[in-house]
Amino acid sequence: MNSSRFPPALARLLHGAIDYAGLFPPAGLSLGETIDHYGRYRASPDCWALGRLIVPAARLAEFVALLDATDRDTAGWRLSATLGAAGAAECDLVAEANRRLTGRGAAVDAIEARVPDGPAVAVLAQSAEPAQAWYGEVALDTGFEAVLDALVAHRGFAKIRMGGVTADLFPDPDRVVRFLQAVAVRSLPFKATAGLHHPLRGPYPLTYLPDSATGTMYGYLNVMVATILACQGSEAAEIRAALVESDARHLRILDGTLEWRHRRFADPESCRVSFHGFGSCSFREPIDELRTVLTP
């Protein structure tokens, strides 16, 4: 691990946090390109920040076939499979992929699926392999707390969608705050997906097209600070203020601590117990932008 160009506390905060989802919009790379990129990132000086490779369960057979056609070293590769409309029925595809990946030293050790209600959570829990982490994506509508209760009961993890390629896909800050408070009070770990390419909240192009619309996107550091506050039992207004913070001058690392405005967090990486990480279709963007954020 070479994280020397970042403060140690920041490197600990982001260790393994970025699940690479190059197949998904707005990047939308081919499977071959995604495999190449992930392999490069694993060999790069910034590999310390890289988490799992995200692959739809429906494309795992194609993924393994592409690997089998090369002599690529995949030892230590960890994948998370996203389940589609068929839901838990696609877990058979995951199990077959794991059988074929065993000799390569790689594994699908996590699955992710949308869970609209408690019964869907139960089905997903029964379908996951014993050693797999599994994440239920929760819609932030009325009654989502019942789904969180089901995730706790079945020992799963939660997942929140933080954006997309159109402005309407970004959830209202107050809903995100309610989610963070709800998972904190339940000691329920979660991951995030979509819309977190940037460290700090602000206006950014929503896609990589030259004529892309611009929208306000959340920052992954905002989510981390807001998670710390939620776990400390802070008021909703303060959690919201951290979530929508857009001034880099108010967020910095000093002497191994994370500072946001008047608050100092002596052990910021502890938030990763609750916030497992986030999926991003870009790995370089979240890392490279740190050069202009959190300067002492």
PDB file of C-alpha atoms in Angstrom:
ATOM      1  CA  MET A   1       0.000   0.000   0.000  1.00  0.00           C
ATOM      2  CA  ASN A   2       1.378   3.391  -0.987  1.00  0.00           C
ATOM      3  CA  SER A   3      -0.742   6.214   0.383  1.00  0.00           C
ATOM      4  CA  SER A   4       2.097   8.599   1.187  1.00  0.00           C
ATOM      5  CA  ARG A   5       0.679  11.475  -0.859  1.00  0.00           C
ATOM      6  CA  PHE A   6      -2.318  11.702   1.492  1.00  0.00           C
ATOM      7  CA  PRO A   7      -2.434  12.379   5.238  1.00  0.00           C
ATOM      8  CA  PRO A   8      -2.405   9.060   7.148  1.00  0.00           C
ATOM      9  CA  ALA A   9      -5.807   9.710   8.720  1.00  0.00           C
ATOM     10  CA  LEU A  10      -7.320  10.284   5.286  1.00  0.00           C
ATOM     11  CA  ALA A  11      -5.709   7.132   3.917  1.00  0.00           C
ATOM     12  CA  ARG A  12      -7.185   5.150   6.803  1.00  0.00           C
ATOM     13  CA  LEU A  13     -10.562   6.783   6.233  1.00  0.00           C
ATOM     14  CA  LEU A  14     -10.647   5.751   2.562  1.00  0.00           C
ATOM     15  CA  HIS A  15      -8.907   2.383   2.802  1.00  0.00           C
ATOM     16  CA  GLY A  16     -10.759  -0.007   0.479  1.00  0.00           C
ATOM     17  CA  ALA A  17     -13.716   2.381   0.303  1.00  0.00           C
ATOM     18  CA  ILE A  18     -14.206   2.703  -3.468  1.00  0.00           C
ATOM     19  CA  ASP A  19     -15.993  -0.191  -5.155  1.00  0.00           C
ATOM     20  CA  TYR A  20     -15.244   0.099  -8.858  1.00  0.00           C
ATOM     21  CA  ALA A  21     -18.372   0.085 -11.039  1.00  0.00           C
ATOM     22  CA  GLY A  22     -17.007   1.018 -14.466  1.00  0.00           C
ATOM     23  CA  LEU A  23     -19.709  -0.995 -16.229  1.00  0.00           C
ATOM     24  CA  PHE A  24     -22.405   1.330 -14.961  1.00  0.00           C
ATOM     25  CA  PRO A  25     -23.455   4.842 -16.065  1.00  0.00           C
ATOM     26  CA  PRO A  26     -22.183   7.413 -16.579  1.00  0.00           C
ATOM     27  CA  ALA A  27     -18.929   5.622 -17.501  1.00  0.00           C
ATOM     28  CA  GLY A  28     -20.671   2.667 -19.168  1.00  0.00           C
ATOM     29  CA  LEU A  29     -17.455   0.850 -20.120  1.00  0.00           C
ATOM     30  CA  SER A  30     -17.377  -2.543 -21.770  1.00  0.00           C
ATOM     31  CA  LEU A  31     -16.741  -5.563 -19.575  1.00  0.00           C
ATOM     32  CA  GLY A  32     -13.284  -5.998 -21.074  1.00  0.00           C
ATOM     33  CA  GLU A  33     -12.398  -2.358 -20.397  1.00  0.00           C
ATOM     34  CA  THR A  34     -13.712  -2.628 -16.861  1.00  0.00           C
ATOM     35  CA  ILE A  35     -11.572  -5.691 -16.172  1.00  0.00           C
ATOM     36  CA  ASP A  36      -8.501  -3.948 -17.606  1.00  0.00           C
ATOM     37  CA  HIS A  37      -9.095  -0.844 -15.499  1.00  0.00           C
ATOM     38  CA  TYR A  38      -9.638  -2.792 -12.294  1.00  0.00           C
ATOM     39  CA  GLY A  39      -6.452  -4.768 -12.873  1.00  0.00           C
ATOM     40  CA  ARG A  40      -4.526  -1.530 -13.448  1.00  0.00           C
ATOM     41  CA  TYR A  41      -5.957   0.089 -10.338  1.00  0.00           C
ATOM     42  CA  ARG A  42      -4.994  -2.924  -8.233  1.00  0.00           C
ATOM     43  CA  ALA A  43      -1.405  -2.485  -9.413  1.00  0.00           C
ATOM     44  CA  SER A  44      -1.363   1.305  -8.942  1.00  0.00           C
ATOM     45  CA  PRO A  45       0.049   3.288  -5.994  1.00  0.00           C
ATOM     46  CA  ASP A  46      -3.543   4.121  -5.011  1.00  0.00           C
ATOM     47  CA  CYS A  47      -4.674   0.490  -4.704  1.00  0.00           C
ATOM     48  CA  TRP A  48      -5.135   1.048  -0.954  1.00  0.00           C
ATOM     49  CA  ALA A  49      -8.402   2.895  -1.690  1.00  0.00           C
ATOM     50  CA  LEU A  50      -9.799   0.247  -4.050  1.00  0.00           C
ATOM     51  CA  GLY A  51     -12.569  -2.066  -2.897  1.00  0.00           C
ATOM     52  CA  ARG A  52     -14.579  -4.638  -4.793  1.00  0.00           C
ATOM     53  CA  LEU A  53     -15.283  -4.840  -8.514  1.00  0.00           C
ATOM     54  CA  ILE A  54     -19.021  -4.493  -9.175  1.00  0.00           C
ATOM     55  CA  VAL A  55     -20.456  -6.852 -11.821  1.00  0.00           C
ATOM     56  CA  PRO A  56     -24.117  -7.666 -12.524  1.00  0.00           C
ATOM     57  CA  ALA A  57     -24.893 -11.284 -11.681  1.00  0.00           C
ATOM     58  CA  ALA A  58     -26.305 -11.728 -15.187  1.00  0.00           C
ATOM     59  CA  ARG A  59     -22.853 -10.972 -16.652  1.00  0.00           C
ATOM     60  CA  LEU A  60     -20.713 -13.090 -14.358  1.00  0.00           C
ATOM     61  CA  ALA A  61     -20.465 -15.976 -16.842  1.00  0.00           C
ATOM     62  CA  GLU A  62     -19.213 -13.530 -19.471  1.00  0.00           C
ATOM     63  CA  PHE A  63     -16.808 -12.080 -16.914  1.00  0.00           C
ATOM     64  CA  VAL A  64     -15.298 -15.477 -16.103  1.00  0.00           C
ATOM     65  CA  ALA A  65     -15.055 -16.374 -19.800  1.00  0.00           C
ATOM     66  CA  LEU A  66     -13.079 -13.189 -20.477  1.00  0.00           C
ATOM     67  CA  LEU A  67     -10.714 -14.019 -17.632  1.00  0.00           C
ATOM     68  CA  ASP A  68     -10.281 -17.583 -18.886  1.00  0.00           C
ATOM     69  CA  ALA A  69      -9.243 -16.242 -22.295  1.00  0.00           C
ATOM     70  CA  THR A  70      -6.271 -14.441 -20.725  1.00  0.00           C
ATOM     71  CA  ASP A  71      -3.456 -15.198 -18.305  1.00  0.00           C
ATOM     72  CA  ARG A  72      -4.392 -12.252 -16.080  1.00  0.00           C
ATOM     73  CA  ASP A  73      -3.481 -12.652 -12.422  1.00  0.00           C
ATOM     74  CA  THR A  74      -6.720 -12.265 -10.453  1.00  0.00           C
ATOM     75  CA  ALA A  75      -5.476 -13.517  -7.087  1.00  0.00           C
ATOM     76  CA  GLY A  76      -7.155 -11.514  -4.355  1.00  0.00           C
ATOM     77  CA  TRP A  77      -9.841 -10.006  -6.585  1.00  0.00           C
ATOM     78  CA  ARG A  78     -13.081  -9.452  -4.693  1.00  0.00           C
ATOM     79  CA  LEU A  79     -16.350  -8.935  -6.534  1.00  0.00           C
ATOM     80  CA  SER A  80     -19.819  -7.799  -5.597  1.00  0.00           C
ATOM     81  CA  ALA A  81     -22.656  -9.016  -7.796  1.00  0.00           C
ATOM     82  CA  THR A  82     -25.684  -6.807  -8.330  1.00  0.00           C
ATOM     83  CA  LEU A  83     -28.904  -8.765  -8.724  1.00  0.00           C
ATOM     84  CA  GLY A  84     -31.375  -7.658 -11.384  1.00  0.00           C
ATOM     85  CA  ALA A  85     -35.127  -8.002 -11.813  1.00  0.00           C
ATOM     86  CA  ALA A  86     -35.012 -11.724 -11.014  1.00  0.00           C
ATOM     87  CA  GLY A  87     -33.627 -10.841  -7.602  1.00  0.00           C
ATOM     88  CA  ALA A  88     -32.442 -13.673  -5.400  1.00  0.00           C
ATOM     89  CA  ALA A  89     -33.032 -16.181  -8.203  1.00  0.00           C
ATOM     90  CA  GLU A  90     -29.799 -14.874  -9.735  1.00  0.00           C
ATOM     91  CA  CYS A  91     -27.814 -16.156  -6.763  1.00  0.00           C
ATOM     92  CA  ASP A  92     -27.397 -19.422  -8.688  1.00  0.00           C
ATOM     93  CA  LEU A  93     -25.369 -17.434 -11.241  1.00  0.00           C
ATOM     94  CA  VAL A  94     -23.209 -16.131  -8.418  1.00  0.00           C
ATOM     95  CA  ALA A  95     -22.623 -19.614  -7.015  1.00  0.00           C
ATOM     96  CA  GLU A  96     -21.611 -20.930 -10.446  1.00  0.00           C
ATOM     97  CA  ALA A  97     -19.206 -18.026 -10.951  1.00  0.00           C
ATOM     98  CA  ASN A  98     -17.612 -18.714  -7.582  1.00  0.00           C
ATOM     99  CA  ARG A  99     -17.075 -22.352  -8.506  1.00  0.00           C
ATOM    100  CA  ARG A 100     -15.274 -21.256 -11.659  1.00  0.00           C
ATOM    101  CA  LEU A 101     -13.271 -18.528  -9.917  1.00  0.00           C
ATOM    102  CA  THR A 102     -11.923 -20.717  -7.122  1.00  0.00           C
ATOM    103  CA  GLY A 103      -8.779 -21.695  -9.006  1.00  0.00           C
ATOM    104  CA  ARG A 104      -8.052 -18.076  -9.872  1.00  0.00           C
ATOM    105  CA  GLY A 105      -7.948 -16.857  -6.281  1.00  0.00           C
ATOM    106  CA  ALA A 106     -10.914 -14.539  -6.889  1.00  0.00           C
ATOM    107  CA  ALA A 107     -14.379 -14.597  -5.345  1.00  0.00           C
ATOM    108  CA  VAL A 108     -17.778 -12.966  -5.431  1.00  0.00           C
ATOM    109  CA  ASP A 109     -17.911 -12.282  -1.716  1.00  0.00           C
ATOM    110  CA  ALA A 110     -20.829  -9.822  -1.733  1.00  0.00           C
ATOM    111  CA  ILE A 111     -24.209  -9.405  -3.397  1.00  0.00           C
ATOM    112  CA  GLU A 112     -26.484  -6.377  -3.709  1.00  0.00           C
ATOM    113  CA  ALA A 113     -30.186  -6.170  -4.529  1.00  0.00           C
ATOM    114  CA  ARG A 114     -33.150  -3.876  -4.142  1.00  0.00           C
ATOM    115  CA  VAL A 115     -35.383  -4.889  -1.255  1.00  0.00           C
ATOM    116  CA  PRO A 116     -38.801  -3.195  -1.351  1.00  0.00           C
ATOM    117  CA  ASP A 117     -40.075  -4.871   1.810  1.00  0.00           C
ATOM    118  CA  GLY A 118     -39.335  -7.263   4.638  1.00  0.00           C
ATOM    119  CA  PRO A 119     -40.225 -10.451   2.720  1.00  0.00           C
ATOM    120  CA  ALA A 120     -37.745  -9.488  -0.014  1.00  0.00           C
ATOM    121  CA  VAL A 121     -35.074  -9.114   2.663  1.00  0.00           C
ATOM    122  CA  ALA A 122     -35.844 -12.601   3.981  1.00  0.00           C
ATOM    123  CA  VAL A 123     -35.543 -14.145   0.513  1.00  0.00           C
ATOM    124  CA  LEU A 124     -32.223 -12.418  -0.111  1.00  0.00           C
ATOM    125  CA  ALA A 125     -30.908 -13.558   3.268  1.00  0.00           C
ATOM    126  CA  GLN A 126     -31.804 -17.173   2.502  1.00  0.00           C
ATOM    127  CA  SER A 127     -30.200 -17.006  -0.946  1.00  0.00           C
ATOM    128  CA  ALA A 128     -26.836 -15.525   0.026  1.00  0.00           C
ATOM    129  CA  GLU A 129     -23.918 -17.867   0.587  1.00  0.00           C
ATOM    130  CA  PRO A 130     -22.846 -18.152   4.248  1.00  0.00           C
ATOM    131  CA  ALA A 131     -19.612 -16.191   3.813  1.00  0.00           C
ATOM    132  CA  GLN A 132     -21.101 -13.472   1.602  1.00  0.00           C
ATOM    133  CA  ALA A 133     -21.829  -9.932   2.679  1.00  0.00           C
ATOM    134  CA  TRP A 134     -25.197  -8.869   1.300  1.00  0.00           C
ATOM    135  CA  TYR A 135     -26.663  -5.415   0.894  1.00  0.00           C
ATOM    136  CA  GLY A 136     -30.318  -4.528   0.537  1.00  0.00           C
ATOM    137  CA  GLU A 137     -30.942  -1.298  -1.354  1.00  0.00           C
ATOM    138  CA  VAL A 138     -33.608   0.687   0.452  1.00  0.00           C
ATOM    139  CA  ALA A 139     -35.963   3.170  -1.194  1.00  0.00           C
ATOM    140  CA  LEU A 140     -36.190   6.302   0.949  1.00  0.00           C
ATOM    141  CA  ASP A 141     -39.962   6.415   1.024  1.00  0.00           C
ATOM    142  CA  THR A 142     -42.498   6.125   3.812  1.00  0.00           C
ATOM    143  CA  GLY A 143     -41.921   3.052   5.937  1.00  0.00           C
ATOM    144  CA  PHE A 144     -38.322   2.366   4.934  1.00  0.00           C
ATOM    145  CA  GLU A 145     -37.502   1.854   8.616  1.00  0.00           C
ATOM    146  CA  ALA A 146     -39.376  -1.468   8.515  1.00  0.00           C
ATOM    147  CA  VAL A 147     -37.030  -2.663   5.777  1.00  0.00           C
ATOM    148  CA  LEU A 148     -34.063  -1.627   7.913  1.00  0.00           C
ATOM    149  CA  ASP A 149     -35.516  -3.623  10.809  1.00  0.00           C
ATOM    150  CA  ALA A 150     -35.717  -6.670   8.538  1.00  0.00           C
ATOM    151  CA  LEU A 151     -32.098  -6.187   7.468  1.00  0.00           C
ATOM    152  CA  VAL A 152     -31.045  -6.105  11.117  1.00  0.00           C
ATOM    153  CA  ALA A 153     -33.104  -9.202  11.922  1.00  0.00           C
ATOM    154  CA  HIS A 154     -31.517 -11.157   9.054  1.00  0.00           C
ATOM    155  CA  ARG A 155     -27.997  -9.783   9.635  1.00  0.00           C
ATOM    156  CA  GLY A 156     -27.716  -7.998   6.329  1.00  0.00           C
ATOM    157  CA  PHE A 157     -26.440  -4.555   5.433  1.00  0.00           C
ATOM    158  CA  ALA A 158     -28.226  -1.546   3.956  1.00  0.00           C
ATOM    159  CA  LYS A 159     -27.540   0.295   0.715  1.00  0.00           C
ATOM    160  CA  ILE A 160     -28.536   3.834  -0.243  1.00  0.00           C
ATOM    161  CA  ARG A 161     -28.641   5.322  -3.730  1.00  0.00           C
ATOM    162  CA  MET A 162     -27.172   8.829  -3.673  1.00  0.00           C
ATOM    163  CA  GLY A 163     -27.719   9.967  -7.256  1.00  0.00           C
ATOM    164  CA  GLY A 164     -27.620   9.082 -10.921  1.00  0.00           C
ATOM    165  CA  VAL A 165     -27.327  10.585 -14.384  1.00  0.00           C
ATOM    166  CA  THR A 166     -30.303  12.947 -13.972  1.00  0.00           C
ATOM    167  CA  ALA A 167     -30.918  15.515 -11.241  1.00  0.00           C
ATOM    168  CA  ASP A 168     -34.152  13.878 -10.070  1.00  0.00           C
ATOM    169  CA  LEU A 169     -32.246  10.764  -8.960  1.00  0.00           C
ATOM    170  CA  PHE A 170     -30.448  12.616  -6.152  1.00  0.00           C
ATOM    171  CA  PRO A 171     -32.342  12.181  -2.871  1.00  0.00           C
ATOM    172  CA  ASP A 172     -33.432  15.129  -0.772  1.00  0.00           C
ATOM    173  CA  PRO A 173     -30.918  15.881   2.025  1.00  0.00           C
ATOM    174  CA  ASP A 174     -33.560  15.493   4.722  1.00  0.00           C
ATOM    175  CA  ARG A 175     -34.325  11.964   3.524  1.00  0.00           C
ATOM    176  CA  VAL A 176     -30.651  11.074   3.580  1.00  0.00           C
ATOM    177  CA  VAL A 177     -30.380  12.451   7.116  1.00  0.00           C
ATOM    178  CA  ARG A 178     -33.328  10.303   8.233  1.00  0.00           C
ATOM    179  CA  PHE A 179     -31.648   7.267   6.682  1.00  0.00           C
ATOM    180  CA  LEU A 180     -28.338   8.000   8.425  1.00  0.00           C
ATOM    181  CA  GLN A 181     -30.065   8.465  11.757  1.00  0.00           C
ATOM    182  CA  ALA A 182     -32.094   5.289  11.255  1.00  0.00           C
ATOM    183  CA  VAL A 183     -29.104   3.073  10.450  1.00  0.00           C
ATOM    184  CA  ALA A 184     -27.084   4.655  13.271  1.00  0.00           C
ATOM    185  CA  VAL A 185     -29.676   3.969  15.946  1.00  0.00           C
ATOM    186  CA  ARG A 186     -29.892   0.358  14.701  1.00  0.00           C
ATOM    187  CA  SER A 187     -26.092  -0.062  14.428  1.00  0.00           C
ATOM    188  CA  LEU A 188     -26.769  -1.174  10.845  1.00  0.00           C
ATOM    189  CA  PRO A 189     -23.796  -0.785   8.481  1.00  0.00           C
ATOM    190  CA  PHE A 190     -24.456   0.441   4.950  1.00  0.00           C
ATOM    191  CA  LYS A 191     -22.863   1.257   1.625  1.00  0.00           C
ATOM    192  CA  ALA A 192     -23.762   3.923  -0.914  1.00  0.00           C
ATOM    193  CA  THR A 193     -23.974   3.868  -4.663  1.00  0.00           C
ATOM    194  CA  ALA A 194     -24.235   6.366  -7.529  1.00  0.00           C
ATOM    195  CA  GLY A 195     -23.488  10.068  -7.484  1.00  0.00           C
ATOM    196  CA  LEU A 196     -20.473  10.039  -5.156  1.00  0.00           C
ATOM    197  CA  HIS A 197     -17.636  10.606  -7.637  1.00  0.00           C
ATOM    198  CA  HIS A 198     -16.453  13.719  -5.836  1.00  0.00           C
ATOM    199  CA  PRO A 199     -15.048  14.322  -2.346  1.00  0.00           C
ATOM    200  CA  LEU A 200     -17.191  17.383  -1.633  1.00  0.00           C
ATOM    201  CA  ARG A 201     -20.740  18.412  -2.477  1.00  0.00           C
ATOM    202  CA  GLY A 202     -21.115  20.876  -5.341  1.00  0.00           C
ATOM    203  CA  PRO A 203     -22.292  21.435  -8.934  1.00  0.00           C
ATOM    204  CA  TYR A 204     -20.813  18.906 -11.369  1.00  0.00           C
ATOM    205  CA  PRO A 205     -21.635  17.503 -14.828  1.00  0.00           C
ATOM    206  CA  LEU A 206     -24.009  14.569 -14.390  1.00  0.00           C
ATOM    207  CA  THR A 207     -22.408  12.542 -17.193  1.00  0.00           C
ATOM    208  CA  TYR A 208     -19.148  12.536 -19.146  1.00  0.00           C
ATOM    209  CA  LEU A 209     -20.794  13.791 -22.350  1.00  0.00           C
ATOM    210  CA  PRO A 210     -19.599  17.186 -23.674  1.00  0.00           C
ATOM    211  CA  ASP A 211     -23.110  18.646 -23.413  1.00  0.00           C
ATOM    212  CA  SER A 212     -23.949  17.078 -20.056  1.00  0.00           C
ATOM    213  CA  ALA A 213     -26.387  18.811 -17.757  1.00  0.00           C
ATOM    214  CA  THR A 214     -24.993  20.012 -14.442  1.00  0.00           C
ATOM    215  CA  GLY A 215     -26.473  19.181 -11.081  1.00  0.00           C
ATOM    216  CA  THR A 216     -25.659  19.349  -7.385  1.00  0.00           C
ATOM    217  CA  MET A 217     -24.003  16.112  -6.311  1.00  0.00           C
ATOM    218  CA  TYR A 218     -23.199  14.879  -2.820  1.00  0.00           C
ATOM    219  CA  GLY A 219     -19.586  14.327  -1.776  1.00  0.00           C
ATOM    220  CA  TYR A 220     -18.369  11.100  -0.233  1.00  0.00           C
ATOM    221  CA  LEU A 221     -16.532  13.027   2.489  1.00  0.00           C
ATOM    222  CA  ASN A 222     -19.828  14.742   3.316  1.00  0.00           C
ATOM    223  CA  VAL A 223     -21.444  11.342   3.778  1.00  0.00           C
ATOM    224  CA  MET A 224     -18.578  10.196   5.992  1.00  0.00           C
ATOM    225  CA  VAL A 225     -18.766  13.247   8.265  1.00  0.00           C
ATOM    226  CA  ALA A 226     -22.558  13.035   8.390  1.00  0.00           C
ATOM    227  CA  THR A 227     -22.269   9.353   9.319  1.00  0.00           C
ATOM    228  CA  ILE A 228     -19.920  10.168  12.201  1.00  0.00           C
ATOM    229  CA  LEU A 229     -22.359  12.789  13.478  1.00  0.00           C
ATOM    230  CA  ALA A 230     -25.329  10.437  13.166  1.00  0.00           C
ATOM    231  CA  CYS A 231     -23.477   7.731  15.088  1.00  0.00           C
ATOM    232  CA  GLN A 232     -22.700  10.290  17.807  1.00  0.00           C
ATOM    233  CA  GLY A 233     -26.387  11.112  18.130  1.00  0.00           C
ATOM    234  CA  SER A 234     -26.116  14.651  16.756  1.00  0.00           C
ATOM    235  CA  GLU A 235     -29.209  16.649  15.891  1.00  0.00           C
ATOM    236  CA  ALA A 236     -30.652  16.339  12.391  1.00  0.00           C
ATOM    237  CA  ALA A 237     -29.809  19.964  11.583  1.00  0.00           C
ATOM    238  CA  GLU A 238     -26.094  19.417  12.224  1.00  0.00           C
ATOM    239  CA  ILE A 239     -26.028  16.169  10.243  1.00  0.00           C
ATOM    240  CA  ARG A 240     -27.741  17.954   7.368  1.00  0.00           C
ATOM    241  CA  ALA A 241     -25.256  20.824   7.509  1.00  0.00           C
ATOM    242  CA  ALA A 242     -22.367  18.371   7.137  1.00  0.00           C
ATOM    243  CA  LEU A 243     -24.133  16.555   4.312  1.00  0.00           C
ATOM    244  CA  VAL A 244     -24.558  19.742   2.262  1.00  0.00           C
ATOM    245  CA  GLU A 245     -21.220  21.373   3.132  1.00  0.00           C
ATOM    246  CA  SER A 246     -19.613  22.689  -0.064  1.00  0.00           C
ATOM    247  CA  ASP A 247     -16.734  24.820   1.237  1.00  0.00           C
ATOM    248  CA  ALA A 248     -13.468  22.865   1.340  1.00  0.00           C
ATOM    249  CA  ARG A 249     -12.036  25.410   3.781  1.00  0.00           C
ATOM    250  CA  HIS A 250     -14.300  23.988   6.478  1.00  0.00           C
ATOM    251  CA  LEU A 251     -13.190  20.374   6.028  1.00  0.00           C
ATOM    252  CA  ARG A 252      -9.593  19.334   6.638  1.00  0.00           C
ATOM    253  CA  ILE A 253      -7.214  16.800   8.150  1.00  0.00           C
ATOM    254  CA  LEU A 254      -4.860  17.991  10.892  1.00  0.00           C
ATOM    255  CA  ASP A 255      -2.638  15.955  13.233  1.00  0.00           C
ATOM    256  CA  GLY A 256      -4.417  12.723  12.403  1.00  0.00           C
ATOM    257  CA  THR A 257      -7.870  14.152  13.051  1.00  0.00           C
ATOM    258  CA  LEU A 258     -10.678  15.206  10.747  1.00  0.00           C
ATOM    259  CA  GLU A 259     -12.027  18.699  11.299  1.00  0.00           C
ATOM    260  CA  TRP A 260     -15.314  20.071  10.036  1.00  0.00           C
ATOM    261  CA  ARG A 261     -16.116  23.649  11.014  1.00  0.00           C
ATOM    262  CA  HIS A 262     -16.144  23.670  14.840  1.00  0.00           C
ATOM    263  CA  ARG A 263     -16.068  19.878  15.210  1.00  0.00           C
ATOM    264  CA  ARG A 264     -12.959  17.717  15.556  1.00  0.00           C
ATOM    265  CA  PHE A 265     -13.091  13.935  15.143  1.00  0.00           C
ATOM    266  CA  ALA A 266     -10.084  12.218  16.705  1.00  0.00           C
ATOM    267  CA  ASP A 267     -10.778   8.822  15.120  1.00  0.00           C
ATOM    268  CA  PRO A 268     -12.480   9.591  11.785  1.00  0.00           C
ATOM    269  CA  GLU A 269     -11.850   6.158  10.276  1.00  0.00           C
ATOM    270  CA  SER A 270     -14.182   4.698  12.908  1.00  0.00           C
ATOM    271  CA  CYS A 271     -17.051   5.783  10.648  1.00  0.00           C
ATOM    272  CA  ARG A 272     -16.114   2.920   8.312  1.00  0.00           C
ATOM    273  CA  VAL A 273     -17.594   0.470  10.811  1.00  0.00           C
ATOM    274  CA  SER A 274     -20.936   1.998   9.814  1.00  0.00           C
ATOM    275  CA  PHE A 275     -20.211   3.275   6.289  1.00  0.00           C
ATOM    276  CA  HIS A 276     -18.573   0.395   4.417  1.00  0.00           C
ATOM    277  CA  GLY A 277     -17.862   2.409   1.267  1.00  0.00           C
ATOM    278  CA  PHE A 278     -19.385   3.481  -2.016  1.00  0.00           C
ATOM    279  CA  GLY A 279     -19.694   2.315  -5.586  1.00  0.00           C
ATOM    280  CA  SER A 280     -18.297   4.612  -8.273  1.00  0.00           C
ATOM    281  CA  CYS A 281     -18.039   4.192 -12.032  1.00  0.00           C
ATOM    282  CA  SER A 282     -14.741   6.082 -11.770  1.00  0.00           C
ATOM    283  CA  PHE A 283     -11.873   5.187  -9.466  1.00  0.00           C
ATOM    284  CA  ARG A 284      -9.482   7.937 -10.512  1.00  0.00           C
ATOM    285  CA  GLU A 285     -11.927  10.827 -10.123  1.00  0.00           C
ATOM    286  CA  PRO A 286     -12.632  10.357  -6.388  1.00  0.00           C
ATOM    287  CA  ILE A 287      -8.917   9.907  -5.665  1.00  0.00           C
ATOM    288  CA  ASP A 288      -7.438  12.597  -7.904  1.00  0.00           C
ATOM    289  CA  GLU A 289      -9.776  15.322  -6.644  1.00  0.00           C
ATOM    290  CA  LEU A 290      -8.412  14.839  -3.144  1.00  0.00           C
ATOM    291  CA  ARG A 291      -5.340  16.776  -4.260  1.00  0.00           C
ATOM    292  CA  THR A 292      -7.416  19.951  -4.068  1.00  0.00           C
ATOM    293  CA  VAL A 293      -9.372  19.084  -0.918  1.00  0.00           C
ATOM    294  CA  LEU A 294      -8.371  18.777   2.731  1.00  0.00           C
ATOM    295  CA  THR A 295      -5.041  20.583   2.504  1.00  0.00           C
ATOM    296  CA  PRO A 296      -3.640  21.392   5.950  1.00  0.00           C
TER     297      PRO A 296
END
